[in-house]
mmCIF file with all atom_site columns, C-alpha atoms in Angstrom:
data_model
loop_
_atom_site.group_PDB
_atom_site.id
_atom_site.type_symbol
_atom_site.label_atom_id
_atom_site.label_alt_id
_atom_site.label_comp_id
_atom_site.label_asym_id
_atom_site.label_entity_id
_atom_site.label_seq_id
_atom_site.pdbx_PDB_ins_code
_atom_site.Cartn_x
_atom_site.Cartn_y
_atom_site.Cartn_z
_atom_site.occupancy
_atom_site.B_iso_or_equiv
_atom_site.pdbx_formal_charge
_atom_site.auth_seq_id
_atom_site.auth_comp_id
_atom_site.auth_asym_id
_atom_site.auth_atom_id
_atom_site.pdbx_PDB_model_num
ATOM 1   C CA . UNK A 1 1   ? 38.589  -20.671 -9.408  1.00 0.00 ? 300 UNK A CA 1
ATOM 2   C CA . UNK A 1 2   ? 35.481  -22.226 -7.452  1.00 0.00 ? 301 UNK A CA 1
ATOM 3   C CA . UNK A 1 3   ? 35.243  -19.202 -5.231  1.00 0.00 ? 302 UNK A CA 1
ATOM 4   C CA . UNK A 1 4   ? 34.933  -17.124 -8.548  1.00 0.00 ? 303 UNK A CA 1
ATOM 5   C CA . UNK A 1 5   ? 32.088  -19.150 -9.906  1.00 0.00 ? 304 UNK A CA 1
ATOM 6   C CA . UNK A 1 6   ? 30.089  -18.606 -6.808  1.00 0.00 ? 305 UNK A CA 1
ATOM 7   C CA . UNK A 1 7   ? 30.585  -15.004 -6.852  1.00 0.00 ? 306 UNK A CA 1
ATOM 8   C CA . UNK A 1 8   ? 29.019  -14.599 -10.221 1.00 0.00 ? 307 UNK A CA 1
ATOM 9   C CA . UNK A 1 9   ? 26.278  -16.887 -9.401  1.00 0.00 ? 308 UNK A CA 1
ATOM 10  C CA . UNK A 1 10  ? 25.014  -14.513 -6.742  1.00 0.00 ? 309 UNK A CA 1
ATOM 11  C CA . UNK A 1 11  ? 25.250  -11.512 -8.926  1.00 0.00 ? 310 UNK A CA 1
ATOM 12  C CA . UNK A 1 12  ? 23.052  -13.488 -11.629 1.00 0.00 ? 311 UNK A CA 1
ATOM 13  C CA . UNK A 1 13  ? 20.598  -14.242 -8.754  1.00 0.00 ? 312 UNK A CA 1
ATOM 14  C CA . UNK A 1 14  ? 20.514  -10.536 -7.448  1.00 0.00 ? 313 UNK A CA 1
ATOM 15  C CA . UNK A 1 15  ? 19.657  -9.175  -10.611 1.00 0.00 ? 314 UNK A CA 1
ATOM 16  C CA . UNK A 1 16  ? 17.105  -11.535 -11.013 1.00 0.00 ? 315 UNK A CA 1
ATOM 17  C CA . UNK A 1 17  ? 15.434  -10.765 -7.822  1.00 0.00 ? 316 UNK A CA 1
ATOM 18  C CA . UNK A 1 18  ? 15.776  -6.941  -8.771  1.00 0.00 ? 317 UNK A CA 1
ATOM 19  C CA . UNK A 1 19  ? 14.086  -7.528  -12.363 1.00 0.00 ? 318 UNK A CA 1
ATOM 20  C CA . UNK A 1 20  ? 11.458  -9.535  -10.456 1.00 0.00 ? 319 UNK A CA 1
ATOM 21  C CA . UNK A 1 21  ? 10.685  -6.669  -8.144  1.00 0.00 ? 320 UNK A CA 1
ATOM 22  C CA . UNK A 1 22  ? 10.436  -4.254  -11.188 1.00 0.00 ? 321 UNK A CA 1
ATOM 23  C CA . UNK A 1 23  ? 8.009   -6.572  -13.215 1.00 0.00 ? 322 UNK A CA 1
ATOM 24  C CA . UNK A 1 24  ? 5.798   -6.972  -9.835  1.00 0.00 ? 323 UNK A CA 1
ATOM 25  C CA . UNK A 1 25  ? 5.401   -3.079  -9.397  1.00 0.00 ? 324 UNK A CA 1
ATOM 26  C CA . UNK A 1 26  ? 4.397   -2.051  -12.974 1.00 0.00 ? 325 UNK A CA 1
ATOM 27  C CA . UNK A 1 27  ? 0.508   -2.607  -13.610 1.00 0.00 ? 326 UNK A CA 1
ATOM 28  C CA . UNK A 1 28  ? -0.892  -5.017  -15.056 1.00 0.00 ? 327 UNK A CA 1
ATOM 29  C CA . UNK A 1 29  ? -2.262  -5.029  -18.795 1.00 0.00 ? 328 UNK A CA 1
ATOM 30  C CA . UNK A 1 30  ? -5.644  -3.634  -18.561 1.00 0.00 ? 329 UNK A CA 1
ATOM 31  C CA . UNK A 1 31  ? -8.701  -5.264  -20.350 1.00 0.00 ? 330 UNK A CA 1
ATOM 32  C CA . UNK A 1 32  ? -11.403 -2.691  -22.448 1.00 0.00 ? 331 UNK A CA 1
ATOM 33  C CA . UNK A 1 33  ? -14.418 -1.776  -20.769 1.00 0.00 ? 332 UNK A CA 1
ATOM 34  C CA . UNK A 1 34  ? -17.563 -1.274  -22.833 1.00 0.00 ? 333 UNK A CA 1
ATOM 35  C CA . UNK A 1 35  ? -19.370 1.707   -21.843 1.00 0.00 ? 334 UNK A CA 1
ATOM 36  C CA . UNK A 1 36  ? -23.130 1.962   -22.558 1.00 0.00 ? 335 UNK A CA 1
ATOM 37  C CA . UNK A 1 37  ? -25.324 4.978   -21.176 1.00 0.00 ? 336 UNK A CA 1
ATOM 38  C CA . UNK A 1 38  ? -28.720 5.617   -22.321 1.00 0.00 ? 337 UNK A CA 1
ATOM 39  C CA . UNK A 1 39  ? -31.374 7.946   -21.206 1.00 0.00 ? 338 UNK A CA 1
ATOM 40  C CA . UNK A 1 40  ? -34.650 8.016   -23.377 1.00 0.00 ? 339 UNK A CA 1
ATOM 41  C CA . UNK A 1 41  ? -33.719 8.494   -26.953 1.00 0.00 ? 340 UNK A CA 1
ATOM 42  C CA . UNK A 1 42  ? -30.017 10.203  -25.880 1.00 0.00 ? 341 UNK A CA 1
ATOM 43  C CA . UNK A 1 43  ? -27.204 7.518   -25.643 1.00 0.00 ? 342 UNK A CA 1
ATOM 44  C CA . UNK A 1 44  ? -23.394 6.979   -25.190 1.00 0.00 ? 343 UNK A CA 1
ATOM 45  C CA . UNK A 1 45  ? -21.314 3.812   -25.948 1.00 0.00 ? 344 UNK A CA 1
ATOM 46  C CA . UNK A 1 46  ? -17.977 3.201   -26.393 1.00 0.00 ? 345 UNK A CA 1
ATOM 47  C CA . UNK A 1 47  ? -14.904 1.793   -24.966 1.00 0.00 ? 346 UNK A CA 1
ATOM 48  C CA . UNK A 1 48  ? -12.452 2.618   -22.247 1.00 0.00 ? 347 UNK A CA 1
ATOM 49  C CA . UNK A 1 49  ? -8.916  1.738   -22.429 1.00 0.00 ? 348 UNK A CA 1
ATOM 50  C CA . UNK A 1 50  ? -6.356  2.193   -20.158 1.00 0.00 ? 349 UNK A CA 1
ATOM 51  C CA . UNK A 1 51  ? -2.722  2.743   -20.164 1.00 0.00 ? 350 UNK A CA 1
ATOM 52  C CA . UNK A 1 52  ? -0.229  3.190   -17.389 1.00 0.00 ? 351 UNK A CA 1
ATOM 53  C CA . UNK A 1 53  ? -0.354  6.953   -17.044 1.00 0.00 ? 352 UNK A CA 1
ATOM 54  C CA . UNK A 1 54  ? -4.078  7.705   -18.907 1.00 0.00 ? 353 UNK A CA 1
ATOM 55  C CA . UNK A 1 55  ? -7.454  6.406   -20.142 1.00 0.00 ? 354 UNK A CA 1
ATOM 56  C CA . UNK A 1 56  ? -9.257  6.953   -23.670 1.00 0.00 ? 355 UNK A CA 1
ATOM 57  C CA . UNK A 1 57  ? -12.500 6.709   -23.715 1.00 0.00 ? 356 UNK A CA 1
ATOM 58  C CA . UNK A 1 58  ? -13.955 6.735   -27.220 1.00 0.00 ? 357 UNK A CA 1
ATOM 59  C CA . UNK A 1 59  ? -17.469 6.687   -28.024 1.00 0.00 ? 358 UNK A CA 1
ATOM 60  C CA . UNK A 1 60  ? -20.368 7.624   -30.209 1.00 0.00 ? 359 UNK A CA 1
ATOM 61  C CA . UNK A 1 61  ? -22.835 10.489  -28.785 1.00 0.00 ? 360 UNK A CA 1
ATOM 62  C CA . UNK A 1 62  ? -26.667 11.064  -29.575 1.00 0.00 ? 361 UNK A CA 1
ATOM 63  C CA . UNK A 1 63  ? -28.372 13.976  -27.842 1.00 0.00 ? 362 UNK A CA 1
ATOM 64  C CA . UNK A 1 64  ? -31.828 14.149  -28.041 1.00 0.00 ? 363 UNK A CA 1
ATOM 65  C CA . UNK A 1 65  ? -32.709 17.285  -26.654 1.00 0.00 ? 364 UNK A CA 1
ATOM 66  C CA . UNK A 1 66  ? -29.699 18.912  -25.052 1.00 0.00 ? 365 UNK A CA 1
ATOM 67  C CA . UNK A 1 67  ? -27.282 16.496  -23.420 1.00 0.00 ? 366 UNK A CA 1
ATOM 68  C CA . UNK A 1 68  ? -23.775 16.442  -22.208 1.00 0.00 ? 367 UNK A CA 1
ATOM 69  C CA . UNK A 1 69  ? -21.298 13.742  -21.578 1.00 0.00 ? 368 UNK A CA 1
ATOM 70  C CA . UNK A 1 70  ? -18.588 13.859  -19.039 1.00 0.00 ? 369 UNK A CA 1
ATOM 71  C CA . UNK A 1 71  ? -15.433 11.382  -18.283 1.00 0.00 ? 370 UNK A CA 1
ATOM 72  C CA . UNK A 1 72  ? -13.865 11.234  -14.566 1.00 0.00 ? 371 UNK A CA 1
ATOM 73  C CA . UNK A 1 73  ? -10.967 9.151   -14.050 1.00 0.00 ? 372 UNK A CA 1
ATOM 74  C CA . UNK A 1 74  ? -10.043 8.313   -10.252 1.00 0.00 ? 373 UNK A CA 1
ATOM 75  C CA . UNK A 1 75  ? -7.249  6.361   -8.037  1.00 0.00 ? 374 UNK A CA 1
ATOM 76  C CA . UNK A 1 76  ? -9.223  5.106   -5.506  1.00 0.00 ? 375 UNK A CA 1
ATOM 77  C CA . UNK A 1 77  ? -11.378 7.655   -4.338  1.00 0.00 ? 376 UNK A CA 1
ATOM 78  C CA . UNK A 1 78  ? -9.286  10.424  -5.557  1.00 0.00 ? 377 UNK A CA 1
ATOM 79  C CA . UNK A 1 79  ? -10.285 12.289  -8.733  1.00 0.00 ? 378 UNK A CA 1
ATOM 80  C CA . UNK A 1 80  ? -7.146  12.462  -11.442 1.00 0.00 ? 379 UNK A CA 1
ATOM 81  C CA . UNK A 1 81  ? -8.578  14.358  -14.384 1.00 0.00 ? 380 UNK A CA 1
ATOM 82  C CA . UNK A 1 82  ? -12.034 15.573  -15.436 1.00 0.00 ? 381 UNK A CA 1
ATOM 83  C CA . UNK A 1 83  ? -13.160 16.182  -19.318 1.00 0.00 ? 382 UNK A CA 1
ATOM 84  C CA . UNK A 1 84  ? -16.387 17.027  -20.890 1.00 0.00 ? 383 UNK A CA 1
ATOM 85  C CA . UNK A 1 85  ? -18.320 17.297  -24.446 1.00 0.00 ? 384 UNK A CA 1
ATOM 86  C CA . UNK A 1 86  ? -19.901 20.669  -25.060 1.00 0.00 ? 385 UNK A CA 1
ATOM 87  C CA . UNK A 1 87  ? -23.586 20.680  -24.862 1.00 0.00 ? 386 UNK A CA 1
ATOM 88  C CA . UNK A 1 88  ? -25.304 18.795  -27.845 1.00 0.00 ? 387 UNK A CA 1
ATOM 89  C CA . UNK A 1 89  ? -28.784 19.360  -28.894 1.00 0.00 ? 388 UNK A CA 1
ATOM 90  C CA . UNK A 1 90  ? -30.350 17.015  -31.374 1.00 0.00 ? 389 UNK A CA 1
ATOM 91  C CA . UNK A 1 91  ? -27.076 16.078  -32.591 1.00 0.00 ? 390 UNK A CA 1
ATOM 92  C CA . UNK A 1 92  ? -24.688 12.846  -32.917 1.00 0.00 ? 391 UNK A CA 1
ATOM 93  C CA . UNK A 1 93  ? -21.347 11.644  -33.455 1.00 0.00 ? 392 UNK A CA 1
ATOM 94  C CA . UNK A 1 94  ? -17.989 10.668  -31.892 1.00 0.00 ? 393 UNK A CA 1
ATOM 95  C CA . UNK A 1 95  ? -17.169 11.981  -28.708 1.00 0.00 ? 394 UNK A CA 1
ATOM 96  C CA . UNK A 1 96  ? -13.842 10.831  -27.431 1.00 0.00 ? 395 UNK A CA 1
ATOM 97  C CA . UNK A 1 97  ? -11.851 11.764  -24.156 1.00 0.00 ? 396 UNK A CA 1
ATOM 98  C CA . UNK A 1 98  ? -8.153  11.227  -23.275 1.00 0.00 ? 397 UNK A CA 1
ATOM 99  C CA . UNK A 1 99  ? -8.006  11.500  -19.223 1.00 0.00 ? 398 UNK A CA 1
ATOM 100 C CA . UNK A 1 100 ? -4.915  12.133  -17.439 1.00 0.00 ? 399 UNK A CA 1
ATOM 101 C CA . UNK A 1 101 ? -3.889  9.528   -14.622 1.00 0.00 ? 400 UNK A CA 1
ATOM 102 C CA . UNK A 1 102 ? -0.482  10.874  -13.723 1.00 0.00 ? 401 UNK A CA 1
ATOM 103 C CA . UNK A 1 103 ? 0.256   8.722   -10.712 1.00 0.00 ? 402 UNK A CA 1
ATOM 104 C CA . UNK A 1 104 ? 1.779   5.205   -9.648  1.00 0.00 ? 403 UNK A CA 1
ATOM 105 C CA . UNK A 1 105 ? -0.197  2.966   -11.079 1.00 0.00 ? 404 UNK A CA 1
ATOM 106 C CA . UNK A 1 106 ? -2.568  4.902   -12.837 1.00 0.00 ? 405 UNK A CA 1
ATOM 107 C CA . UNK A 1 107 ? -6.427  5.028   -13.104 1.00 0.00 ? 406 UNK A CA 1
ATOM 108 C CA . UNK A 1 108 ? -8.171  2.216   -11.441 1.00 0.00 ? 407 UNK A CA 1
ATOM 109 C CA . UNK A 1 109 ? -11.799 3.215   -12.177 1.00 0.00 ? 408 UNK A CA 1
ATOM 110 C CA . UNK A 1 110 ? -13.516 5.994   -14.005 1.00 0.00 ? 409 UNK A CA 1
ATOM 111 C CA . UNK A 1 111 ? -17.090 7.693   -14.493 1.00 0.00 ? 410 UNK A CA 1
ATOM 112 C CA . UNK A 1 112 ? -19.026 8.286   -17.321 1.00 0.00 ? 411 UNK A CA 1
ATOM 113 C CA . UNK A 1 113 ? -21.969 10.263  -17.309 1.00 0.00 ? 412 UNK A CA 1
ATOM 114 C CA . UNK A 1 114 ? -24.823 12.203  -18.902 1.00 0.00 ? 413 UNK A CA 1
ATOM 115 C CA . UNK A 1 115 ? -26.510 15.598  -17.678 1.00 0.00 ? 414 UNK A CA 1
ATOM 116 C CA . UNK A 1 116 ? -29.193 17.518  -19.393 1.00 0.00 ? 415 UNK A CA 1
ATOM 117 C CA . UNK A 1 117 ? -28.514 21.270  -20.722 1.00 0.00 ? 416 UNK A CA 1
ATOM 118 C CA . UNK A 1 118 ? -28.639 22.501  -16.667 1.00 0.00 ? 417 UNK A CA 1
ATOM 119 C CA . UNK A 1 119 ? -26.152 19.765  -15.614 1.00 0.00 ? 418 UNK A CA 1
ATOM 120 C CA . UNK A 1 120 ? -28.800 17.918  -13.713 1.00 0.00 ? 419 UNK A CA 1
ATOM 121 C CA . UNK A 1 121 ? -27.646 13.911  -13.744 1.00 0.00 ? 420 UNK A CA 1
ATOM 122 C CA . UNK A 1 122 ? -29.332 11.991  -16.007 1.00 0.00 ? 421 UNK A CA 1
ATOM 123 C CA . UNK A 1 123 ? -27.619 8.578   -16.611 1.00 0.00 ? 422 UNK A CA 1
ATOM 124 C CA . UNK A 1 124 ? -23.638 7.236   -16.138 1.00 0.00 ? 423 UNK A CA 1
ATOM 125 C CA . UNK A 1 125 ? -21.989 4.290   -15.174 1.00 0.00 ? 424 UNK A CA 1
ATOM 126 C CA . UNK A 1 126 ? -18.241 3.583   -13.478 1.00 0.00 ? 425 UNK A CA 1
ATOM 127 C CA . UNK A 1 127 ? -15.719 1.592   -15.273 1.00 0.00 ? 426 UNK A CA 1
ATOM 128 C CA . UNK A 1 128 ? -12.742 -0.437  -13.878 1.00 0.00 ? 427 UNK A CA 1
ATOM 129 C CA . UNK A 1 129 ? -9.489  -1.533  -15.315 1.00 0.00 ? 428 UNK A CA 1
ATOM 130 C CA . UNK A 1 130 ? -9.806  -5.017  -14.797 1.00 0.00 ? 429 UNK A CA 1
ATOM 131 C CA . UNK A 1 131 ? -12.411 -4.712  -17.490 1.00 0.00 ? 430 UNK A CA 1
ATOM 132 C CA . UNK A 1 132 ? -16.325 -4.322  -16.814 1.00 0.00 ? 431 UNK A CA 1
ATOM 133 C CA . UNK A 1 133 ? -18.845 -1.320  -15.969 1.00 0.00 ? 432 UNK A CA 1
ATOM 134 C CA . UNK A 1 134 ? -21.415 -0.684  -13.730 1.00 0.00 ? 433 UNK A CA 1
ATOM 135 C CA . UNK A 1 135 ? -24.513 1.396   -13.634 1.00 0.00 ? 434 UNK A CA 1
ATOM 136 C CA . UNK A 1 136 ? -24.441 4.283   -11.407 1.00 0.00 ? 435 UNK A CA 1
ATOM 137 C CA . UNK A 1 137 ? -21.584 6.532   -10.025 1.00 0.00 ? 436 UNK A CA 1
ATOM 138 C CA . UNK A 1 138 ? -19.746 4.476   -7.194  1.00 0.00 ? 437 UNK A CA 1
#
């Protein structure tokens, strides 16, 4: 009877070790990042939220003149997905994007940026899964 108890204890310890490895490989819950891009009277302001296999970017877009907003998801320096609004001229409203990040660990950073009607870069931010954005595309 003594050896049977020992085997059960080993099985429980092995299962606990496997469970620990599975949890360690799962990405941590990401903090939301606040996006704020301004160029003259035009702006895009919103929030980026990460999940395991996608990034949601939800914001308000105001175009003075003709402007377009882009969002691009990365894993390191590898592009995962790319979306854009249409060109907006003297208009405002919600502009939301869902970016696919269908790789192990998902996206760790995104670019959100604004161009004019000729796709000339005007302003942008790089946002990180850890919950912050910095000006420029890095």
